[in-house]
Coordinates of C-alpha atoms in Angstrom, one line a residue:
I28 CA -72.5 -88.2 -14.8
S29 CA -70.0 -89.4 -12.3
Q30 CA -68.8 -91.0 -15.3
L31 CA -68.0 -88.1 -17.6
Q32 CA -64.2 -86.7 -18.0
A33 CA -63.1 -83.3 -19.1
V34 CA -61.8 -83.8 -22.7
F35 CA -58.2 -81.9 -22.9
E36 CA -59.5 -80.9 -26.8
D37 CA -62.3 -79.4 -25.3
I38 CA -61.4 -75.6 -25.0
G39 CA -64.5 -74.2 -24.7
A40 CA -67.2 -72.5 -26.4
F41 CA -67.9 -69.1 -26.6
V42 CA -70.2 -66.4 -27.5
T43 CA -69.8 -62.6 -28.0
I44 CA -71.6 -60.0 -25.6
Y45 CA -71.1 -56.7 -27.1
P46 CA -70.3 -55.8 -31.1
T47 CA -67.0 -57.6 -31.2
Q48 CA -63.8 -56.9 -33.6
L49 CA -62.4 -59.5 -35.4
R50 CA -58.7 -58.3 -35.6
M51 CA -55.3 -59.3 -37.0
K52 CA -53.2 -59.6 -33.6
P53 CA -54.0 -60.2 -30.6
S54 CA -53.8 -56.3 -29.9
E55 CA -56.4 -53.8 -29.6
S56 CA -54.7 -51.6 -31.5
A57 CA -54.6 -54.1 -34.3
N58 CA -56.4 -53.5 -37.9
S59 CA -60.1 -55.0 -37.7
I60 CA -61.2 -57.9 -40.2
L61 CA -64.5 -58.0 -39.4
I62 CA -67.3 -57.4 -36.5
L63 CA -68.9 -59.5 -34.9
Q64 CA -72.3 -59.1 -33.2
P65 CA -73.5 -59.6 -29.9
G66 CA -74.7 -63.5 -29.6
E67 CA -72.3 -64.6 -32.3
R68 CA -70.8 -68.0 -31.2
F69 CA -67.3 -69.3 -32.1
T70 CA -64.8 -71.9 -31.1
A71 CA -61.1 -71.3 -29.5
M72 CA -58.3 -72.2 -31.7
S73 CA -55.8 -70.8 -29.1
F74 CA -55.3 -68.3 -26.2
E75 CA -52.6 -65.3 -26.2
N76 CA -52.2 -62.2 -24.0
G77 CA -56.2 -61.7 -23.1
F78 CA -57.5 -62.7 -26.9
V79 CA -58.8 -65.9 -28.1
R80 CA -57.7 -66.6 -31.7
V81 CA -60.7 -68.0 -33.8
K82 CA -61.9 -68.7 -37.2
K83 CA -64.9 -66.9 -38.2
N84 CA -66.3 -66.2 -42.2
H85 CA -63.1 -67.8 -43.4
Q86 CA -61.1 -65.5 -41.4
T87 CA -58.8 -66.2 -38.6
G88 CA -58.2 -63.5 -36.2
Y89 CA -57.9 -62.5 -32.5
I90 CA -61.2 -61.4 -29.9
S91 CA -60.7 -60.0 -26.9
L92 CA -61.7 -62.4 -24.2
N93 CA -63.5 -58.7 -22.7
Y94 CA -66.4 -59.4 -25.2
T95 CA -66.9 -62.8 -24.8
L96 CA -68.7 -65.5 -22.5
S97 CA -67.8 -69.0 -22.7
K98 CA -68.6 -72.5 -21.0

């Protein structure tokens, strides 16, 4: 374990904790693309204004970090 190092490219794994809208833009008022159910896992692509950019079901959009847990 003492030889393990964090990998810069690993920005974490996430899971939704509430029904969560995947939005077109990083804003609570942006149009919704689809809804993720609690417990759905995803990988972050980037972060912006309290949102995480993700790709889910061949759709790319933004999820509020308020509705997620991460490692």
